XYZ file of N, CA, C and O in Angstrom:
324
model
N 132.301 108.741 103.858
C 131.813 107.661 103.023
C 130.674 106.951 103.753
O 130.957 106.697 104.924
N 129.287 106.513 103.303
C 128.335 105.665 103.423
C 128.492 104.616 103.077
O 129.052 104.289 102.031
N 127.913 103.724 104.092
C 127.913 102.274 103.838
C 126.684 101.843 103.368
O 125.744 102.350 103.980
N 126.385 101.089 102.502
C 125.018 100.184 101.987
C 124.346 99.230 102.687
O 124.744 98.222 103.271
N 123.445 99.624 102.563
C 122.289 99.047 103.964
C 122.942 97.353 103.821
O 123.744 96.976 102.967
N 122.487 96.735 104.635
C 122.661 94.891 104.396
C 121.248 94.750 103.869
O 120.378 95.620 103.839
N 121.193 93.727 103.534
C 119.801 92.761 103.117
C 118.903 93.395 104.237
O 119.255 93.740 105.365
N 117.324 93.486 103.503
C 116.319 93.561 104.639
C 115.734 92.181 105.196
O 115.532 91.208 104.470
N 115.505 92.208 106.471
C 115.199 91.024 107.101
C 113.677 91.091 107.817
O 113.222 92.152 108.244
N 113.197 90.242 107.864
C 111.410 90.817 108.612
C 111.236 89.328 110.096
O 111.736 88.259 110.446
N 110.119 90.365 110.482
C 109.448 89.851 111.061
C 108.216 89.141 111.810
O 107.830 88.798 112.928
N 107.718 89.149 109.936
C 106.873 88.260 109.705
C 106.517 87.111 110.600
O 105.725 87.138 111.542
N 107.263 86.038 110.135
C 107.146 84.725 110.711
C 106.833 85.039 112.868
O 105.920 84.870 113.677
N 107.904 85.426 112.866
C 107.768 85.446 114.367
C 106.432 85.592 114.496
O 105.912 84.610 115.025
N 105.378 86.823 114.084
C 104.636 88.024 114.953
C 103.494 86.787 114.112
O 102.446 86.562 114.717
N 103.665 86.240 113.132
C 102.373 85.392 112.593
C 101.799 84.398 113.362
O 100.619 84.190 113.649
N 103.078 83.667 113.726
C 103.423 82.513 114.782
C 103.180 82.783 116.070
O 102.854 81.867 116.825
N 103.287 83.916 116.458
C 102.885 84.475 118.025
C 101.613 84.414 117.985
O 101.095 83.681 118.828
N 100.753 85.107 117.069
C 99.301 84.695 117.027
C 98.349 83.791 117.037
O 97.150 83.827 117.315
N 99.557 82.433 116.457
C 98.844 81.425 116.227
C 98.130 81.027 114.925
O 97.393 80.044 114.836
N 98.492 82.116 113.641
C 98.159 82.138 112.422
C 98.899 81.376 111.539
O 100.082 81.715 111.568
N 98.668 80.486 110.771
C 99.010 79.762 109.140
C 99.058 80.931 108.401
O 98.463 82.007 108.451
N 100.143 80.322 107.521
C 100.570 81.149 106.241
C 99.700 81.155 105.364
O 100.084 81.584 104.276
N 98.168 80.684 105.467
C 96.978 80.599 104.727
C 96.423 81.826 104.789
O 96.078 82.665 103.958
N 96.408 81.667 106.915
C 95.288 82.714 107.093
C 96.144 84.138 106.930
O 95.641 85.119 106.382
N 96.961 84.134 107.257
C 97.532 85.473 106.664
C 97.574 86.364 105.803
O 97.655 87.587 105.914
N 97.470 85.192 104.260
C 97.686 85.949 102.673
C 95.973 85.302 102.768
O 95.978 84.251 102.127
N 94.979 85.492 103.168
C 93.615 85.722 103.211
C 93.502 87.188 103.702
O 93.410 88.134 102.919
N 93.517 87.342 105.344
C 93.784 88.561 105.444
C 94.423 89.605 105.083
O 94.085 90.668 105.602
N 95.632 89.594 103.997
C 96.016 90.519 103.037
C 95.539 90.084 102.038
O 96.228 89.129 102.395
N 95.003 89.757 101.027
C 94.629 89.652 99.949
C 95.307 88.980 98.982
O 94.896 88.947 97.822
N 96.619 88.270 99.450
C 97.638 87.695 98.814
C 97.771 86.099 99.145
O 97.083 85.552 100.007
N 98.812 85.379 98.295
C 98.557 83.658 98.049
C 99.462 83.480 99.321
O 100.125 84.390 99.820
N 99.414 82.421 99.695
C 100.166 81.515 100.796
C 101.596 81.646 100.192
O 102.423 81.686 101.104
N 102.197 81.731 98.871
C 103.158 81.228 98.507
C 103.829 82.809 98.948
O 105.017 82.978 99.220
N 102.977 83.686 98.946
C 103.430 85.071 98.852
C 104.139 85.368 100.302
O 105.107 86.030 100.675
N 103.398 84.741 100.771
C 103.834 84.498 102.846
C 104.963 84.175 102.742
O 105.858 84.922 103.138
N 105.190 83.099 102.237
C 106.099 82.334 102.484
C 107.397 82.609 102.054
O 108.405 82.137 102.579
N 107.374 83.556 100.866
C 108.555 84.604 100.348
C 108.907 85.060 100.865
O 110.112 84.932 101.083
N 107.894 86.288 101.713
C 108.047 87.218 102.294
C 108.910 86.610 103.612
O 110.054 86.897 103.965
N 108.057 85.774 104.143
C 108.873 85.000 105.332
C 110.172 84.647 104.850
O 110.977 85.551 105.074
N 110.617 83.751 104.325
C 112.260 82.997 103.545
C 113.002 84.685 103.017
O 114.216 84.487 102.974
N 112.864 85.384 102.834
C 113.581 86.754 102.478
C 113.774 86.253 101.013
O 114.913 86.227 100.548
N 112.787 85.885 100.327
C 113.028 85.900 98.841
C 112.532 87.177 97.970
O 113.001 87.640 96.931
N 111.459 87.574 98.728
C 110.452 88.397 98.078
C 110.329 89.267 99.139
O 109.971 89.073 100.301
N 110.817 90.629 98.332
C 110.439 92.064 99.722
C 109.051 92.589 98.706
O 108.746 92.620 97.513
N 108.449 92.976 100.097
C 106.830 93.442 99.592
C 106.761 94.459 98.821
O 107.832 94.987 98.521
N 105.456 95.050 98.259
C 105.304 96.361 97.567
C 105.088 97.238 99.429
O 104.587 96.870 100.491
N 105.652 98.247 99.040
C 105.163 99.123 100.062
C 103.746 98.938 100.894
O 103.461 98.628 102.051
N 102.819 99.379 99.397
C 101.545 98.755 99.880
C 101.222 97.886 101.290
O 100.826 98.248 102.398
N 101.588 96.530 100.709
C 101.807 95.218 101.447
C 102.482 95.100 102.493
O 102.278 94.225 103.335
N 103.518 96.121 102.570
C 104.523 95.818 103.718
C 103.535 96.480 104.805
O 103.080 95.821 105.740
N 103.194 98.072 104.565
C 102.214 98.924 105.488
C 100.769 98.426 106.020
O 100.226 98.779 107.067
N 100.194 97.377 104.893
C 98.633 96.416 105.455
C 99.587 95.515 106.525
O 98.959 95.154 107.520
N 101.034 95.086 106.478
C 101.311 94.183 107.166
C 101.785 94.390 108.609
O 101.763 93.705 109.631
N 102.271 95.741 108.244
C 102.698 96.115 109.426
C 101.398 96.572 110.521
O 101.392 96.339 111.730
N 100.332 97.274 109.748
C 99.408 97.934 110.443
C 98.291 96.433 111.159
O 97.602 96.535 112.174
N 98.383 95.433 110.474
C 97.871 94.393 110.706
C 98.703 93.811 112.140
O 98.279 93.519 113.259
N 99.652 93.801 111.723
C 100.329 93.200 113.286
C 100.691 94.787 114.182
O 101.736 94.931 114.817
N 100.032 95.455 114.116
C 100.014 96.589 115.381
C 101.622 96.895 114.832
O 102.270 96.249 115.655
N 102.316 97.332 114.181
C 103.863 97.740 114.453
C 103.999 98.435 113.344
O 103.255 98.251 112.381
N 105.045 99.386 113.352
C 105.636 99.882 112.063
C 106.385 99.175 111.029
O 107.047 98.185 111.340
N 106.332 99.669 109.621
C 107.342 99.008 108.460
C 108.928 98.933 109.462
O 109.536 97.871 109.590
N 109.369 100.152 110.050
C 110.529 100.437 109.977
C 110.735 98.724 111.056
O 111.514 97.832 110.719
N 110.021 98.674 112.051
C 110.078 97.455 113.072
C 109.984 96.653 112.433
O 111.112 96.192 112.260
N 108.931 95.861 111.645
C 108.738 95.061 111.045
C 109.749 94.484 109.789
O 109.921 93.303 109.485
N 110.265 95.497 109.259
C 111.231 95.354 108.246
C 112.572 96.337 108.000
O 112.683 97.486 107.572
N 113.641 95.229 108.527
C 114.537 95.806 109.116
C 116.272 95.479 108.596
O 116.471 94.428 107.986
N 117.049 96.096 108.778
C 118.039 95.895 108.090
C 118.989 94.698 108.716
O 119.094 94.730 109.942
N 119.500 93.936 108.213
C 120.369 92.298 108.923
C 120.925 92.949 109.743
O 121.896 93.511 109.237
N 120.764 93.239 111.122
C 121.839 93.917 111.832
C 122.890 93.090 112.185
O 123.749 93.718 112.803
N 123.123 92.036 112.044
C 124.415 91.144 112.242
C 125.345 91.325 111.000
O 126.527 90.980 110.970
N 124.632 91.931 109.945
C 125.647 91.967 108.507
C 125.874 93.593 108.821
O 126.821 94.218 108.344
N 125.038 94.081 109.544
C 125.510 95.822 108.999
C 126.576 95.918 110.612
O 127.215 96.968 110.666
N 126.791 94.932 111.865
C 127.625 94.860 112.777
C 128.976 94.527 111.994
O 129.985 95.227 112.083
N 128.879 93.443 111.264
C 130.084 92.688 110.480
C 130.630 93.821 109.406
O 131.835 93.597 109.298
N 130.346 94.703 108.744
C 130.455 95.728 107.998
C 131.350 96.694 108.749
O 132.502 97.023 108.468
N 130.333 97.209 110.100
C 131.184 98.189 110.716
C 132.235 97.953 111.106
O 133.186 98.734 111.093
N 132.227 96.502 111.640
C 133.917 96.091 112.076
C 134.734 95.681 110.939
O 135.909 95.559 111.284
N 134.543 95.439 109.775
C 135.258 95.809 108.722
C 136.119 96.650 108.655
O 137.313 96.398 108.816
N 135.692 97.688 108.429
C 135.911 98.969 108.123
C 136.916 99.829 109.172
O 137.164 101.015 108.956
């Protein structure tokens, strides 16, 4: 039996904030609104592929790094089980 991924979680905020970038200049440099950041950041809104890959390739890292599964919910799962 397979278990179902947990929620995806990112790491947006951190790698934006390491730079020293606003949630302005960000959705400038992707082509997208501030509010769109800010989704993406809060885990309301998971990206189009598209978006996730300009984002990842933008901060030097992969989707898979960048956007990643809750590993504290998929730990809590395994010890479930």
């Amino acid at each position: 039996m397979t278990s179902r991924p947990g929620p995806v979680r990112n790491d947006v905020r951190v790698l934006r904030t390491g730079r020293g970038l606003s949630q302005a200049a960000l959705a400038a440099a992707m082509g997208v609104s501030r509010q769109t950041i800010n989704s993406i950041e809060s885990d309301r809104y998971t990206p189009s592929l598209a978006l996730a890959i300009a984002l990842a390739r933008f901060f030097e890292t992969t989707v898979e790094e960048l956007f990643h599964a809750d590993r504290e919910a998929d730990r809590e799962a395994d010890h479930a089980t």
